């Protein structure tokens, strides 16, 4: 009974981690920059993996999707790919974990279920590494640009 409860708790934790990684993909505020001036000229620039936006002091937003995947910087393409891979791997890890649990009737014998559960764990680890690498790569690029004194664009 304790083994089944542990499996169910581990499954719920892993699925909630997958949901959290999935929710970071469309999040708007991966990069935020603002120009503070008078009330009339205050503007906030923000970007994510899919678009860039500008919001002025009146609250009006103007967003522009990235026009071409080939015209993007390499780190944005890498982050997109890693985050999509993390979400996809997390989905398949959830499916394999569901089939590998002892409390389900699908998956075959206990030996086969153990192999499926081990495969699910490996897939979840790969999913976590992909999401961690994608977020770290983007954060490294942002902080490198921010602290670079020769970087002339908006910080």
PDB file of C-alpha atoms in Angstrom:
ATOM      1  CA  UNK A   1       0.000   0.000   0.000  1.00  0.00           C
ATOM      2  CA  UNK A   2       2.839   2.410   0.816  1.00  0.00           C
ATOM      3  CA  UNK A   3       4.441   1.651  -2.530  1.00  0.00           C
ATOM      4  CA  UNK A   4       1.234   2.500  -4.375  1.00  0.00           C
ATOM      5  CA  UNK A   5       0.805   5.749  -2.451  1.00  0.00           C
ATOM      6  CA  UNK A   6       4.417   6.684  -3.188  1.00  0.00           C
ATOM      7  CA  UNK A   7       3.891   5.972  -6.887  1.00  0.00           C
ATOM      8  CA  UNK A   8       0.748   8.104  -7.005  1.00  0.00           C
ATOM      9  CA  UNK A   9       2.419  11.009  -5.190  1.00  0.00           C
ATOM     10  CA  UNK A  10       5.459  10.795  -7.474  1.00  0.00           C
ATOM     11  CA  UNK A  11       3.190  10.702 -10.515  1.00  0.00           C
ATOM     12  CA  UNK A  12       1.269  13.773  -9.331  1.00  0.00           C
ATOM     13  CA  UNK A  13       4.503  15.682  -8.608  1.00  0.00           C
ATOM     14  CA  UNK A  14       5.944  14.828 -12.014  1.00  0.00           C
ATOM     15  CA  UNK A  15       2.748  15.770 -13.845  1.00  0.00           C
ATOM     16  CA  UNK A  16       2.549  19.056 -11.931  1.00  0.00           C
ATOM     17  CA  UNK A  17       6.164  19.769 -12.921  1.00  0.00           C
ATOM     18  CA  UNK A  18       5.253  19.086 -16.548  1.00  0.00           C
ATOM     19  CA  UNK A  19       2.269  21.457 -16.258  1.00  0.00           C
ATOM     20  CA  UNK A  20       4.509  24.178 -14.812  1.00  0.00           C
ATOM     21  CA  UNK A  21       7.050  23.786 -17.616  1.00  0.00           C
ATOM     22  CA  UNK A  22       4.189  23.884 -20.123  1.00  0.00           C
ATOM     23  CA  UNK A  23       2.901  27.100 -18.578  1.00  0.00           C
ATOM     24  CA  UNK A  24       6.263  28.856 -18.948  1.00  0.00           C
ATOM     25  CA  UNK A  25       6.291  28.417 -22.715  1.00  0.00           C
ATOM     26  CA  UNK A  26       3.591  31.028 -23.531  1.00  0.00           C
ATOM     27  CA  UNK A  27       4.523  33.369 -20.656  1.00  0.00           C
ATOM     28  CA  UNK A  28       4.940  36.919 -21.925  1.00  0.00           C
ATOM     29  CA  UNK A  29       7.580  38.381 -19.647  1.00  0.00           C
ATOM     30  CA  UNK A  30      10.798  36.512 -20.407  1.00  0.00           C
ATOM     31  CA  UNK A  31      12.599  39.818 -20.989  1.00  0.00           C
ATOM     32  CA  UNK A  32      11.409  43.148 -19.586  1.00  0.00           C
ATOM     33  CA  UNK A  33      12.968  46.561 -20.092  1.00  0.00           C
ATOM     34  CA  UNK A  34      11.587  49.996 -19.401  1.00  0.00           C
ATOM     35  CA  UNK A  35      12.400  53.561 -20.275  1.00  0.00           C
ATOM     36  CA  UNK A  36      11.502  55.873 -17.424  1.00  0.00           C
ATOM     37  CA  UNK A  37      11.000  59.462 -18.334  1.00  0.00           C
ATOM     38  CA  UNK A  38       8.091  61.730 -17.877  1.00  0.00           C
ATOM     39  CA  UNK A  39       4.635  60.251 -17.541  1.00  0.00           C
ATOM     40  CA  UNK A  40       4.031  60.715 -21.234  1.00  0.00           C
ATOM     41  CA  UNK A  41       7.199  58.996 -22.447  1.00  0.00           C
ATOM     42  CA  UNK A  42       7.373  56.002 -20.111  1.00  0.00           C
ATOM     43  CA  UNK A  43       7.449  52.769 -22.091  1.00  0.00           C
ATOM     44  CA  UNK A  44       7.945  49.137 -21.200  1.00  0.00           C
ATOM     45  CA  UNK A  45       9.480  46.697 -23.653  1.00  0.00           C
ATOM     46  CA  UNK A  46       8.908  43.002 -23.067  1.00  0.00           C
ATOM     47  CA  UNK A  47       9.557  39.900 -25.102  1.00  0.00           C
ATOM     48  CA  UNK A  48       9.186  36.148 -24.954  1.00  0.00           C
ATOM     49  CA  UNK A  49      10.100  33.302 -27.271  1.00  0.00           C
ATOM     50  CA  UNK A  50       7.366  34.187 -29.765  1.00  0.00           C
ATOM     51  CA  UNK A  51       6.948  37.983 -29.927  1.00  0.00           C
ATOM     52  CA  UNK A  52       8.084  41.404 -28.740  1.00  0.00           C
ATOM     53  CA  UNK A  53       5.763  44.044 -27.298  1.00  0.00           C
ATOM     54  CA  UNK A  54       5.818  47.670 -26.217  1.00  0.00           C
ATOM     55  CA  UNK A  55       3.432  49.116 -23.640  1.00  0.00           C
ATOM     56  CA  UNK A  56       3.253  52.871 -23.131  1.00  0.00           C
ATOM     57  CA  UNK A  57       2.202  54.780 -20.035  1.00  0.00           C
ATOM     58  CA  UNK A  58      -1.449  54.743 -21.070  1.00  0.00           C
ATOM     59  CA  UNK A  59      -1.501  50.951 -21.096  1.00  0.00           C
ATOM     60  CA  UNK A  60      -1.722  50.531 -24.861  1.00  0.00           C
ATOM     61  CA  UNK A  61       0.283  47.530 -26.053  1.00  0.00           C
ATOM     62  CA  UNK A  62       1.718  47.016 -29.503  1.00  0.00           C
ATOM     63  CA  UNK A  63       2.927  43.477 -30.158  1.00  0.00           C
ATOM     64  CA  UNK A  64       4.808  42.054 -33.102  1.00  0.00           C
ATOM     65  CA  UNK A  65       5.297  38.352 -33.726  1.00  0.00           C
ATOM     66  CA  UNK A  66       8.715  37.280 -34.889  1.00  0.00           C
ATOM     67  CA  UNK A  67       8.341  37.316 -38.695  1.00  0.00           C
ATOM     68  CA  UNK A  68      10.624  34.422 -39.605  1.00  0.00           C
ATOM     69  CA  UNK A  69      12.217  31.592 -37.716  1.00  0.00           C
ATOM     70  CA  UNK A  70      15.368  31.912 -39.792  1.00  0.00           C
ATOM     71  CA  UNK A  71      15.775  35.600 -38.922  1.00  0.00           C
ATOM     72  CA  UNK A  72      15.835  34.936 -35.162  1.00  0.00           C
ATOM     73  CA  UNK A  73      18.907  34.881 -32.991  1.00  0.00           C
ATOM     74  CA  UNK A  74      20.354  31.442 -32.399  1.00  0.00           C
ATOM     75  CA  UNK A  75      19.697  31.457 -28.664  1.00  0.00           C
ATOM     76  CA  UNK A  76      15.963  32.100 -29.172  1.00  0.00           C
ATOM     77  CA  UNK A  77      15.747  29.231 -31.656  1.00  0.00           C
ATOM     78  CA  UNK A  78      17.619  26.968 -29.234  1.00  0.00           C
ATOM     79  CA  UNK A  79      15.382  27.990 -26.320  1.00  0.00           C
ATOM     80  CA  UNK A  80      12.250  27.388 -28.387  1.00  0.00           C
ATOM     81  CA  UNK A  81      13.454  23.954 -29.402  1.00  0.00           C
ATOM     82  CA  UNK A  82      14.533  22.966 -25.904  1.00  0.00           C
ATOM     83  CA  UNK A  83      11.294  24.131 -24.287  1.00  0.00           C
ATOM     84  CA  UNK A  84       9.121  22.386 -26.890  1.00  0.00           C
ATOM     85  CA  UNK A  85      11.215  19.241 -26.457  1.00  0.00           C
ATOM     86  CA  UNK A  86      10.758  19.491 -22.684  1.00  0.00           C
ATOM     87  CA  UNK A  87       6.983  19.739 -23.006  1.00  0.00           C
ATOM     88  CA  UNK A  88       6.851  16.848 -25.487  1.00  0.00           C
ATOM     89  CA  UNK A  89       9.116  14.630 -23.393  1.00  0.00           C
ATOM     90  CA  UNK A  90       7.097  15.456 -20.287  1.00  0.00           C
ATOM     91  CA  UNK A  91       3.899  14.385 -22.007  1.00  0.00           C
ATOM     92  CA  UNK A  92       5.346  11.050 -23.094  1.00  0.00           C
ATOM     93  CA  UNK A  93       6.910  10.591 -19.672  1.00  0.00           C
ATOM     94  CA  UNK A  94       3.481  11.080 -18.106  1.00  0.00           C
ATOM     95  CA  UNK A  95       1.942   8.492 -20.408  1.00  0.00           C
ATOM     96  CA  UNK A  96       4.702   5.964 -19.720  1.00  0.00           C
ATOM     97  CA  UNK A  97       4.522   6.651 -15.981  1.00  0.00           C
ATOM     98  CA  UNK A  98       0.784   6.039 -16.033  1.00  0.00           C
ATOM     99  CA  UNK A  99       1.291   2.704 -17.793  1.00  0.00           C
ATOM    100  CA  UNK A 100       4.166   1.760 -15.490  1.00  0.00           C
ATOM    101  CA  UNK A 101       2.306   2.284 -12.220  1.00  0.00           C
ATOM    102  CA  UNK A 102       1.383  -0.826 -10.245  1.00  0.00           C
ATOM    103  CA  UNK A 103      -2.177   0.368  -9.678  1.00  0.00           C
ATOM    104  CA  UNK A 104      -3.043   0.368 -13.403  1.00  0.00           C
ATOM    105  CA  UNK A 105      -4.178  -2.712 -15.281  1.00  0.00           C
ATOM    106  CA  UNK A 106      -2.346  -1.916 -18.545  1.00  0.00           C
ATOM    107  CA  UNK A 107       1.339  -2.533 -19.134  1.00  0.00           C
ATOM    108  CA  UNK A 108       1.669  -6.277 -18.572  1.00  0.00           C
ATOM    109  CA  UNK A 109       3.546  -8.034 -15.780  1.00  0.00           C
ATOM    110  CA  UNK A 110       5.239  -6.376 -12.837  1.00  0.00           C
ATOM    111  CA  UNK A 111       8.631  -6.792 -14.514  1.00  0.00           C
ATOM    112  CA  UNK A 112       7.412  -5.038 -17.666  1.00  0.00           C
ATOM    113  CA  UNK A 113       5.773  -2.305 -15.577  1.00  0.00           C
ATOM    114  CA  UNK A 114       9.051  -1.726 -13.740  1.00  0.00           C
ATOM    115  CA  UNK A 115      10.861  -1.252 -17.059  1.00  0.00           C
ATOM    116  CA  UNK A 116       8.166   1.152 -18.273  1.00  0.00           C
ATOM    117  CA  UNK A 117       8.347   3.123 -15.016  1.00  0.00           C
ATOM    118  CA  UNK A 118      12.135   3.319 -15.301  1.00  0.00           C
ATOM    119  CA  UNK A 119      11.795   4.563 -18.885  1.00  0.00           C
ATOM    120  CA  UNK A 120       9.297   7.181 -17.676  1.00  0.00           C
ATOM    121  CA  UNK A 121      11.775   8.364 -15.053  1.00  0.00           C
ATOM    122  CA  UNK A 122      14.539   8.708 -17.633  1.00  0.00           C
ATOM    123  CA  UNK A 123      12.214  10.656 -19.925  1.00  0.00           C
ATOM    124  CA  UNK A 124      11.230  12.984 -17.053  1.00  0.00           C
ATOM    125  CA  UNK A 125      14.895  13.604 -16.266  1.00  0.00           C
ATOM    126  CA  UNK A 126      15.557  14.448 -19.937  1.00  0.00           C
ATOM    127  CA  UNK A 127      12.529  16.755 -19.943  1.00  0.00           C
ATOM    128  CA  UNK A 128      13.809  18.553 -16.865  1.00  0.00           C
ATOM    129  CA  UNK A 129      17.267  18.925 -18.371  1.00  0.00           C
ATOM    130  CA  UNK A 130      15.810  20.377 -21.577  1.00  0.00           C
ATOM    131  CA  UNK A 131      13.696  22.937 -19.724  1.00  0.00           C
ATOM    132  CA  UNK A 132      16.517  23.848 -17.357  1.00  0.00           C
ATOM    133  CA  UNK A 133      18.941  24.275 -20.251  1.00  0.00           C
ATOM    134  CA  UNK A 134      16.504  26.392 -22.269  1.00  0.00           C
ATOM    135  CA  UNK A 135      15.699  28.752 -19.393  1.00  0.00           C
ATOM    136  CA  UNK A 136      19.349  29.001 -18.351  1.00  0.00           C
ATOM    137  CA  UNK A 137      20.484  29.755 -21.884  1.00  0.00           C
ATOM    138  CA  UNK A 138      17.961  32.582 -22.212  1.00  0.00           C
ATOM    139  CA  UNK A 139      18.772  33.980 -18.764  1.00  0.00           C
ATOM    140  CA  UNK A 140      22.512  33.842 -19.495  1.00  0.00           C
ATOM    141  CA  UNK A 141      22.038  35.815 -22.706  1.00  0.00           C
ATOM    142  CA  UNK A 142      19.893  38.454 -20.952  1.00  0.00           C
ATOM    143  CA  UNK A 143      22.311  38.969 -18.059  1.00  0.00           C
ATOM    144  CA  UNK A 144      25.329  38.998 -20.377  1.00  0.00           C
ATOM    145  CA  UNK A 145      23.736  41.747 -22.468  1.00  0.00           C
ATOM    146  CA  UNK A 146      22.704  43.698 -19.379  1.00  0.00           C
ATOM    147  CA  UNK A 147      26.164  43.779 -17.803  1.00  0.00           C
ATOM    148  CA  UNK A 148      28.057  44.313 -21.068  1.00  0.00           C
ATOM    149  CA  UNK A 149      29.187  47.979 -21.201  1.00  0.00           C
ATOM    150  CA  UNK A 150      29.583  47.803 -24.990  1.00  0.00           C
ATOM    151  CA  UNK A 151      25.993  46.637 -25.564  1.00  0.00           C
ATOM    152  CA  UNK A 152      24.226  49.675 -27.052  1.00  0.00           C
ATOM    153  CA  UNK A 153      20.626  48.469 -27.405  1.00  0.00           C
ATOM    154  CA  UNK A 154      17.891  48.856 -24.818  1.00  0.00           C
ATOM    155  CA  UNK A 155      18.755  47.305 -21.466  1.00  0.00           C
TER     156      UNK A 155
END
